[in-house]
XYZ file of C-alpha atoms in Angstrom:
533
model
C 87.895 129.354 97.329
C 90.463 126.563 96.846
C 92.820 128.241 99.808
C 89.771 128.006 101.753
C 88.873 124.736 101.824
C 91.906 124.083 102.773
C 93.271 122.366 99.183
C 96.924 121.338 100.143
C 97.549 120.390 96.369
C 96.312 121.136 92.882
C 96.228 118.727 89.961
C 95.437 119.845 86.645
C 94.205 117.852 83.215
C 93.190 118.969 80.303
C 92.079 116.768 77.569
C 94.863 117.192 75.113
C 97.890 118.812 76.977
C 100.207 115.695 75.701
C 100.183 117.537 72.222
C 100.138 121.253 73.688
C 100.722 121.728 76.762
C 100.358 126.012 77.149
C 97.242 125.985 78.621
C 98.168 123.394 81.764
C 101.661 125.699 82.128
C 99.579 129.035 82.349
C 96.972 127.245 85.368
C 100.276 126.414 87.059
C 101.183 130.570 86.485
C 97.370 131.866 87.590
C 98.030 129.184 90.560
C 101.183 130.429 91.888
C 99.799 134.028 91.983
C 96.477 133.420 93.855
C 98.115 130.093 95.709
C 101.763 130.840 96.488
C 103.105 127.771 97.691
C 100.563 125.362 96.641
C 101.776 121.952 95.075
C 101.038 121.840 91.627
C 100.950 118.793 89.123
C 100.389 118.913 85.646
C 99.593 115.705 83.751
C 101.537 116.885 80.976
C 104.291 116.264 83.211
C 103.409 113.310 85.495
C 102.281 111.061 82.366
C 102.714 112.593 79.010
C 100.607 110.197 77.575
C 96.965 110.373 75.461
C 94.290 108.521 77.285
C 92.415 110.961 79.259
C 91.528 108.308 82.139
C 94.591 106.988 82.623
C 96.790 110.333 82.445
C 94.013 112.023 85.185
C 93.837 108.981 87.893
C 97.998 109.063 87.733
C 98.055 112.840 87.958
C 95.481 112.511 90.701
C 97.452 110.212 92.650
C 100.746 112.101 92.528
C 98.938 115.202 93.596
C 97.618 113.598 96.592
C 100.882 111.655 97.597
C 102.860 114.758 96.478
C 102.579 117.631 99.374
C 102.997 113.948 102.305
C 106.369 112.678 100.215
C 107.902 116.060 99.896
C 107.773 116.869 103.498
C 108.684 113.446 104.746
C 111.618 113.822 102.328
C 112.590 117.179 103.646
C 112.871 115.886 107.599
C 114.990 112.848 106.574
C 117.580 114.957 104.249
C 117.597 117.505 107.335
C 118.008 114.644 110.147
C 120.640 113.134 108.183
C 122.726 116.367 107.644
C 122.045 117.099 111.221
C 123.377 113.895 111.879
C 126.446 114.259 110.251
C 125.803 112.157 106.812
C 127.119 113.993 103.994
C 126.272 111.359 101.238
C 123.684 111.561 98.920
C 120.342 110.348 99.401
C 118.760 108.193 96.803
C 115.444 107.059 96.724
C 113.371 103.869 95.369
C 111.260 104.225 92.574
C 108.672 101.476 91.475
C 110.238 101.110 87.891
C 113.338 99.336 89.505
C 115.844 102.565 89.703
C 116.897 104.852 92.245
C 116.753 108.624 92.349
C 117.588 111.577 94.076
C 114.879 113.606 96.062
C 114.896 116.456 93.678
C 113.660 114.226 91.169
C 111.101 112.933 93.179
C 109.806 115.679 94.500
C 108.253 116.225 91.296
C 106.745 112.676 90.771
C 106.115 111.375 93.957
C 103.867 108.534 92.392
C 106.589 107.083 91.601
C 107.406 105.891 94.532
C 104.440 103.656 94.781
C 104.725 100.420 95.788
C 108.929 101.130 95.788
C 109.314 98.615 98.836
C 108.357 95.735 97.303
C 110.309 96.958 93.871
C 113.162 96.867 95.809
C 113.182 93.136 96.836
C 112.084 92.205 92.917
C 115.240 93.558 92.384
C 117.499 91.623 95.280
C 115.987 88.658 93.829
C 117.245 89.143 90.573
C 120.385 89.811 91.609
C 120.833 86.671 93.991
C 119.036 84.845 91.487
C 121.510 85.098 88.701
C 124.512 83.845 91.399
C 122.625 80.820 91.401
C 122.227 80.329 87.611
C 118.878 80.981 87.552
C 116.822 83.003 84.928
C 112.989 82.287 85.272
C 111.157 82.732 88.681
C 108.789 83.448 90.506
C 110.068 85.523 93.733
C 107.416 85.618 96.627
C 107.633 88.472 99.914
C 106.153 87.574 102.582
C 105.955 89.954 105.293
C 103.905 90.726 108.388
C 100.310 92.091 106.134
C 101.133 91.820 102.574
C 102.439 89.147 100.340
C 104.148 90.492 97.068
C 104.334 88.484 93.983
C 106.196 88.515 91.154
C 107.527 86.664 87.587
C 111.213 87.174 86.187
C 112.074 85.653 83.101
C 115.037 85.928 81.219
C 116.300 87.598 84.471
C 114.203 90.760 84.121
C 110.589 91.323 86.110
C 108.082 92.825 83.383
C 107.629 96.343 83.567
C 104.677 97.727 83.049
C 103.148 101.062 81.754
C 99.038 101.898 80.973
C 97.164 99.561 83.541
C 98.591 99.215 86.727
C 95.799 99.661 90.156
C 96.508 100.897 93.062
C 93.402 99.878 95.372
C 90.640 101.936 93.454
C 93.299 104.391 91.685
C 95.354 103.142 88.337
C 99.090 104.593 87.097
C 100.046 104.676 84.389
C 103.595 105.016 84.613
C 106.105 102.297 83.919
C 105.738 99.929 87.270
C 107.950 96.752 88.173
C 104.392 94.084 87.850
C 103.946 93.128 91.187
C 100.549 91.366 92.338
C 100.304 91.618 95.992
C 97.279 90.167 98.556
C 96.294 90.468 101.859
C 97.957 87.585 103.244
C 101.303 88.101 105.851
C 102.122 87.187 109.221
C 99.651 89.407 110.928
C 96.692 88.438 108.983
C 93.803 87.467 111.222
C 92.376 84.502 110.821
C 88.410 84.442 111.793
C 85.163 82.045 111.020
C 82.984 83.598 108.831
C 79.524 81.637 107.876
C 81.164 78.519 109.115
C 83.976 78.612 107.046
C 87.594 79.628 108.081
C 89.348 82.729 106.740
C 92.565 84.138 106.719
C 93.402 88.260 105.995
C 93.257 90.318 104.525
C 92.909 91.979 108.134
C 95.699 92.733 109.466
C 97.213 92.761 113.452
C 99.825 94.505 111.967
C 103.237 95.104 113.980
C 101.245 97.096 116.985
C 100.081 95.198 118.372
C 100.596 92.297 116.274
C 99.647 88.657 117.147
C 99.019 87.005 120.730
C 102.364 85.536 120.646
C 103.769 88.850 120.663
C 102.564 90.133 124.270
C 101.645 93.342 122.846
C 98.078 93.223 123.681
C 97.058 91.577 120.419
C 93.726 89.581 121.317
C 93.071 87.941 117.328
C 94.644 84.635 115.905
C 97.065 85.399 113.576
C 98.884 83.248 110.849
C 102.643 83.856 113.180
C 100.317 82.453 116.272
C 99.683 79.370 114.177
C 102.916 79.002 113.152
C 103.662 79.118 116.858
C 101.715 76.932 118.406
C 102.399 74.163 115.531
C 106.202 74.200 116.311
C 107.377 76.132 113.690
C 108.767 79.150 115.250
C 111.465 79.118 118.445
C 109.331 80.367 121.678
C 112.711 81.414 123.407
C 114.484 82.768 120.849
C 112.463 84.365 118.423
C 113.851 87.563 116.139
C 117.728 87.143 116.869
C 117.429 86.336 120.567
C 115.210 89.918 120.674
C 112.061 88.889 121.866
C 110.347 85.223 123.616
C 106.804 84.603 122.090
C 104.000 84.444 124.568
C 101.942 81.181 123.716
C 100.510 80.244 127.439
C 97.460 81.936 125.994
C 97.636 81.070 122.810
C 95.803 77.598 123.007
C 92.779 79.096 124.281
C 92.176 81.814 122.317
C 92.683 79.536 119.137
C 89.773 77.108 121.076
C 87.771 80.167 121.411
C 87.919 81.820 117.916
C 88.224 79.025 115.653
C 88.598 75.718 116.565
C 85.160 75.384 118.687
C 83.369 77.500 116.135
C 83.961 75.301 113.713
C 83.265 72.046 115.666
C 87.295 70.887 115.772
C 90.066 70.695 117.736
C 92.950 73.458 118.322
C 95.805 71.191 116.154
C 93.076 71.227 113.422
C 92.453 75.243 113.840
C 95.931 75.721 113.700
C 97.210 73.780 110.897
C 94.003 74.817 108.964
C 95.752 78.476 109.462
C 98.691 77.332 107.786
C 96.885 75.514 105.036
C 94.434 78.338 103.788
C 96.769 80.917 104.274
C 99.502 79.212 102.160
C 96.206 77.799 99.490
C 95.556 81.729 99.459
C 99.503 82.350 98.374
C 99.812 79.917 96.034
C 96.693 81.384 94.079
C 98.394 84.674 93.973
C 100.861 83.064 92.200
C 98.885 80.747 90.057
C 96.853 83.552 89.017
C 100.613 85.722 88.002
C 101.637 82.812 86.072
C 98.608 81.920 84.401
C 98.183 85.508 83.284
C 101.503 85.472 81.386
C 100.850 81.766 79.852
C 103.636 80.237 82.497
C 103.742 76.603 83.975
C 104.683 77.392 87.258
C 106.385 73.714 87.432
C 108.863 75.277 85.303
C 110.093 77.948 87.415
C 112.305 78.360 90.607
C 110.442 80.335 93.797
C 112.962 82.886 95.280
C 111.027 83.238 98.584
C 112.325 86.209 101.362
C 110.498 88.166 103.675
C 110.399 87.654 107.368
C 107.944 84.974 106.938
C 108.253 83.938 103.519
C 110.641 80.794 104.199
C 108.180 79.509 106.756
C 105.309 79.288 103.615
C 107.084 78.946 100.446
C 108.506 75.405 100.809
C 104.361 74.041 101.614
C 103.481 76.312 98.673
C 105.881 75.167 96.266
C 105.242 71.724 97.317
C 101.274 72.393 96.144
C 102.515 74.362 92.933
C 104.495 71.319 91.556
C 107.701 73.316 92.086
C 110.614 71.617 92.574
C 113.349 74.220 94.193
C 112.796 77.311 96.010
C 115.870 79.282 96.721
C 116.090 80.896 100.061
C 118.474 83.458 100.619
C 120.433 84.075 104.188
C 119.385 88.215 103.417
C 115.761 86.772 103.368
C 114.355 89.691 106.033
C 115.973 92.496 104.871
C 115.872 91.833 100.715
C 113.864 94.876 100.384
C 116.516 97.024 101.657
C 119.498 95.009 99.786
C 117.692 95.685 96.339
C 117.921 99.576 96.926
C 121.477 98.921 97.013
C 121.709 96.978 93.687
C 119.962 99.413 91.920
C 120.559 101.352 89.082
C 119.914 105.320 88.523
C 117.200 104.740 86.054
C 115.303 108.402 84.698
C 111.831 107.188 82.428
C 111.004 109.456 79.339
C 107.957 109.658 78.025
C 106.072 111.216 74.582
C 102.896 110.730 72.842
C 102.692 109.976 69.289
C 99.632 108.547 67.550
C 99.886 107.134 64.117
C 99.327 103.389 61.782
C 102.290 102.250 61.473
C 102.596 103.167 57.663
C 101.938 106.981 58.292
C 104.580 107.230 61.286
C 107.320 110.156 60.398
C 110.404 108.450 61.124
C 112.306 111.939 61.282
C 109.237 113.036 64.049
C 109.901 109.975 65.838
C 113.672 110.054 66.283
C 113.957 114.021 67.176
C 111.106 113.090 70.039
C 113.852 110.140 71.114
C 116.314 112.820 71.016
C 114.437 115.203 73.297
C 113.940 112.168 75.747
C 117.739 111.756 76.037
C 118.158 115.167 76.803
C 115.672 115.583 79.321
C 116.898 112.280 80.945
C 120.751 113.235 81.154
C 119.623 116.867 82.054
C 117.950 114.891 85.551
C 121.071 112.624 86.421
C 122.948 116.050 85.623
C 126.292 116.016 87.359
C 126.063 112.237 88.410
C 126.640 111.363 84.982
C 130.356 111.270 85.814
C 130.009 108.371 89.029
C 128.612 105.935 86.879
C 130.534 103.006 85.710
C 128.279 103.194 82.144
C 124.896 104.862 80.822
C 122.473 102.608 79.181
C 119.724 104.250 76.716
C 116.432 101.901 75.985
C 114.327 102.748 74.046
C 110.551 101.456 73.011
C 107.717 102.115 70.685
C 103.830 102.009 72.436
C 101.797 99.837 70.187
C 98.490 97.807 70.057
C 96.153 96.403 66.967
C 93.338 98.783 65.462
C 90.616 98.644 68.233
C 92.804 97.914 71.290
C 92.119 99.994 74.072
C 95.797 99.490 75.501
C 99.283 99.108 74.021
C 102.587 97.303 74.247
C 105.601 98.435 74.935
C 108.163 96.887 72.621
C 112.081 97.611 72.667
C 113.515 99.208 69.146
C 115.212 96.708 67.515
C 117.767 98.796 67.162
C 121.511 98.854 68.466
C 122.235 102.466 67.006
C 119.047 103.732 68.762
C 117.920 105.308 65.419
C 114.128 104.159 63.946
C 114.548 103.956 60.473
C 112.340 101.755 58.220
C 114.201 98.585 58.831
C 114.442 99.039 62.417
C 110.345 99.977 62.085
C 109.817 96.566 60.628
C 111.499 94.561 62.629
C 110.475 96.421 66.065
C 106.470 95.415 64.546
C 107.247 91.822 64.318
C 108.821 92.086 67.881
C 105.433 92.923 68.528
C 103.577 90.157 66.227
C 105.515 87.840 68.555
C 105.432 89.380 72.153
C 101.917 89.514 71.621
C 101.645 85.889 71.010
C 103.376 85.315 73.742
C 100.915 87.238 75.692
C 98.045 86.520 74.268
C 98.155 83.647 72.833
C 97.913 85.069 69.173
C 99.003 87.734 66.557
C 97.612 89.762 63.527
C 100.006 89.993 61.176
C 97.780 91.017 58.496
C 97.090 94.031 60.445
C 99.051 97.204 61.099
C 99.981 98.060 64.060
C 99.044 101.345 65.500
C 101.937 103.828 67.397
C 100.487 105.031 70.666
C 103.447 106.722 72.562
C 107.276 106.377 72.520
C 109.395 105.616 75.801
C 112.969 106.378 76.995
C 115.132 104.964 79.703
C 117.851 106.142 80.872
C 120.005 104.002 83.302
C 123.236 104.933 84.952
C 124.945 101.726 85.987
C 125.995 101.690 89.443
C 128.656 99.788 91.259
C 127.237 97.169 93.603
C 128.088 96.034 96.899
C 129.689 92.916 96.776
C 127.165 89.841 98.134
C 128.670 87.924 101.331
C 130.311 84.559 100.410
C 129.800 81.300 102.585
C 132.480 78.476 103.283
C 132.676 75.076 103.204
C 132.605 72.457 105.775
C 133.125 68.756 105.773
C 131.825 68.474 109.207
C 127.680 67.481 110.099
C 124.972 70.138 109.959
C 125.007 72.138 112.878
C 122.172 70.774 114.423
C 120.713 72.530 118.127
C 118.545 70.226 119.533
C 114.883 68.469 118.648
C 111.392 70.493 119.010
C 107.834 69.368 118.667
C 106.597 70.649 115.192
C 103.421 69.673 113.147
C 104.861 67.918 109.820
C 103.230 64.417 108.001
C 99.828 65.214 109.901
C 101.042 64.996 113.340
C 103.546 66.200 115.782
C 107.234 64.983 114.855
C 110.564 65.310 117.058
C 111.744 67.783 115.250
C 115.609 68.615 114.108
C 116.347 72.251 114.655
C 119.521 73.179 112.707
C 121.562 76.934 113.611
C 121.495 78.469 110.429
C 124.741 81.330 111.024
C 126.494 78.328 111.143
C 125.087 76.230 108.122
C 127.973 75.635 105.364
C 128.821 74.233 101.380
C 128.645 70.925 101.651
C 126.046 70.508 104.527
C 122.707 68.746 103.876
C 119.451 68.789 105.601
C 116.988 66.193 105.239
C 113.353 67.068 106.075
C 111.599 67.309 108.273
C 114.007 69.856 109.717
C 113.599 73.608 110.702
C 116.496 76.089 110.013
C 116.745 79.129 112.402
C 118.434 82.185 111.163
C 118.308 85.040 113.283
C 115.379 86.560 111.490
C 113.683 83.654 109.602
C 112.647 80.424 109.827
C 112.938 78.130 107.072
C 110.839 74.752 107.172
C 112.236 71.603 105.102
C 109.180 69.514 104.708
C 109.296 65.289 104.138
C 111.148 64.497 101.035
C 112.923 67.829 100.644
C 116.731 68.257 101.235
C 118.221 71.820 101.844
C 121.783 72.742 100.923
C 123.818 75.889 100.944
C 125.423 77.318 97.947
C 128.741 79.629 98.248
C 126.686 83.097 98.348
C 124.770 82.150 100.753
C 121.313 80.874 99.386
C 119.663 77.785 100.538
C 118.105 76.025 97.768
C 115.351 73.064 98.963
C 114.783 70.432 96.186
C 111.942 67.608 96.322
């Protein structure tokens, strides 16, 4: 019946497979002799875990991703051996490691929301060349903008209560919080009032500007037609923005409808859609107990250096670092990333019934599994890490914590068990404000990482120059509340030692980057702008 509906893949949950898992393995047999062929994923496998509701939406969504990833991943291993490439292939994973295919194959969810993962993990990286250890980096593309807080030089991870749209996973996740808001977002009048995203013109075909047969406003049409972007020379010299019909369809869609004039429309673009950002980030902050005003922004993206310095400027923060790999940070964080295989095990238990010797042979079995994936590339790293972590939450919470052992020899014993509970006393403070200490702790699951440390590419270095700031010429851009002569500064050529007092726009062949009144930009010698008030 399945075969003929047409079922391209098969997930299977039963209520208590995390404990025993024969009956899930024997649906997988019956399936393979009355569906040869068809996908197959247990939730034994996919999330090892005990809630039923989390452990089936996860399984779910790797089922449905599964049979699309594997068969993308199959033409791109076979075009690249076709094409000569006889490296391996590695692949992103939304915990913050790479991968091989084989390995994701089998747990395609994994590779949810990997993109964005991927620049979380640039940022760190040029973050900690610039001495800093607590951000907030913000992605700004052309439909999404991706948010996320690193402290201590680490984003959160996060396992139990991550969504998807409609669908949660519950596998360890690097916490990202992303909205509708990018350079393609359309903005429209609704009831009288302006609004920006979370429709999208996308990349086809995109905003007005673009002469692609776009017809909506767009947040990159705003930007255009207040200054910010170069009309000749926009994207590296690649392309020359259309904006003869730009005025009028801004008339038309937004500024008559709402009883102003097109500078108004346009700049009221820029305003909402950077208000809109800056929530996403107040909202990040506030949900971890963090003064924004205290942290650095790390803003990249094709269009993030165009927002961040307005947003930071509304957020009370006083730097945002910008860095020359800006449009293409995604892609530089797959190649700073560690091999990184996650373990997990259920184990339920109060904290003064747990069976120490249970607990470590599980942590055993973990390590095993994990070096049996990285298999033979044990040998090409430079070191493997272990981490391990205990799941646990107060009597009557519905989700846990995970909390590193507070162990060096990676053994639980009782001290270790002690000490790992007030780690949790205090992270949950942290969290939440407060902690039970008169209550004990219940043990919800047990998690392994395994992490083979990878050389990295070396980041580009930047020289210094006595000589003025490279500056191109003067254009007409909307700064103060009204059009200013503007300085436009080449950024390739932009050196330690030059500043740039705003107003001034910096054009890098892929990004803009706008230095509003009473911010100076300077160059550091990796290559990251940093804009102070």
């Amino acid at each position: 019946r399945l075969l003929r509906l047409g079922t391209e893949s098969l997930a299977v949950v039963f209520m208590f497979s995390f404990v025993n898992a024969a009956h899930e393995r024997r649906v997988r047999e019956l399936a393979a002799e009355e569906c040869p062929g068809l996908p197959v994923s247990l939730s034994h496998e996919v999330m090892p875990a005990a809630p039923e509701f989390e452990r089936t939406s996860t399984t779910l969504v790797n089922a449905f991703v599964g049979p699309k990833i594997r068969r993308y991943l199959e033409r791109l291993v076979e075009r690249l051996r076709d094409s000569g490439y006889t490296k391996a292939l590695l692949v992103m994973q939304s915990n913050g490691g790479i991968m091989t295919p084989e390995y994701i194959v089998h747990r395609p969810v994994t590779t949810l929301a990997s993109g964005p993962t991927g620049g979380v993990i640039a940022a760190c990286a040029v973050a900690s060349t610039a001495r800093v250890r607590d951000f907030v980096c913000a992605d700004m593309g052309g439909t999404s903008y991706d948010v996320c807080l690193v402290r201590d030089g680490r984003p959160e991870v996060k396992a139990g209560w991550n969504w998807h749209h409609r669908y949660l996973v519950g596998l360890p996740m690097v916490d990202i919080h992303s909205i509708g808001a990018g350079g393609g977002s359309i903005a429209s009048v609704l009831a009288g009032a302006l609004q920006v995203g979370p429709r999208s013109a996308g990349a086809q075909p995109g905003p007005i500007c673009y002469g692609r047969g776009g017809t909506a406003i767009t947040v990159t049409d705003a930007n255009a037609l207040l200054g910010y972007l170069n009309p000749v020379d926009f994207c590296g010299g690649r392309m020359t923005l259309q904006t003869d019909a730009l005025r009028a369809a801004i008339e038309a869609q937004i500024a008559r409808p709402l009883g102003v004039d097109w500078v108004a429309a346009a700049h009221g673009i820029y305003r909402l859609v950077n208000a809109n950002m800056a929530n996403a980030i107040r909202r990040v902050t506030a949900q971890h107990g963090v003064d924004p005003r205290t942290l650095t922004m790390v803003a990249y993206g094709g269009n993030g250096p165009v927002h961040a310095t307005a947003q930071a400027d509304e957020l009370g923060i006083a730097e945002v670092v910008v860095p020359k790999l800006a449009p293409a940070f995604s892609a530089l964080g797959l190649q700073l990333s560690d091999h990184l295989v996650d373990e997990m095990r259920a184990y339920i238990a109060p904290a003064p019934a747990i069976d120490l010797a249970r607990v470590n042979a599980l942590f055993a079995e973990m390590e095993a599994a994990a070096r049996g994936v990285l298999g033979a590339r044990q040998g090409r790293h430079r070191r493997l890490e272990v981490r391990r972590a205990l799941g646990l939450c107060y009597p009557g919470q519905t989700f846990d914590m995970s909390v590193p052992l507070a162990s060096p020899s990676g053994r639980l014993t009782a001290r270790t068990l002690a000490a790992t509970i007030e780690r949790f006393h205090a992270l949950h403070e942290t969290l939440h404000t407060y902690a039970s200490r008169d209550e004990q702790p219940i043990l919800r699951g047990l998690r392994l990482t395994l992490v083979g440390v990878t050389d990295k590419p070396q980041l580009p270095r930047v020289g210094r120059s006595s000589s003025p700031p490279p500056r191109t010429g003067r254009r007409q851009a909307f700064f103060g509340g009204r059009f200013v002569a503007t300085p436009i500064y080449d950024g390739p050529r932009v050196r330690v030692g030059h500043r740039i007092v705003g107003p001034a726009i910096i054009e890098e062949p892929f990004t803009t980057i706008l230095v509003h009144p009473r911010q100076v930009a300077t160059l550091d010698g990796h290559g990251n702008y940093h804009i102070r008030v």
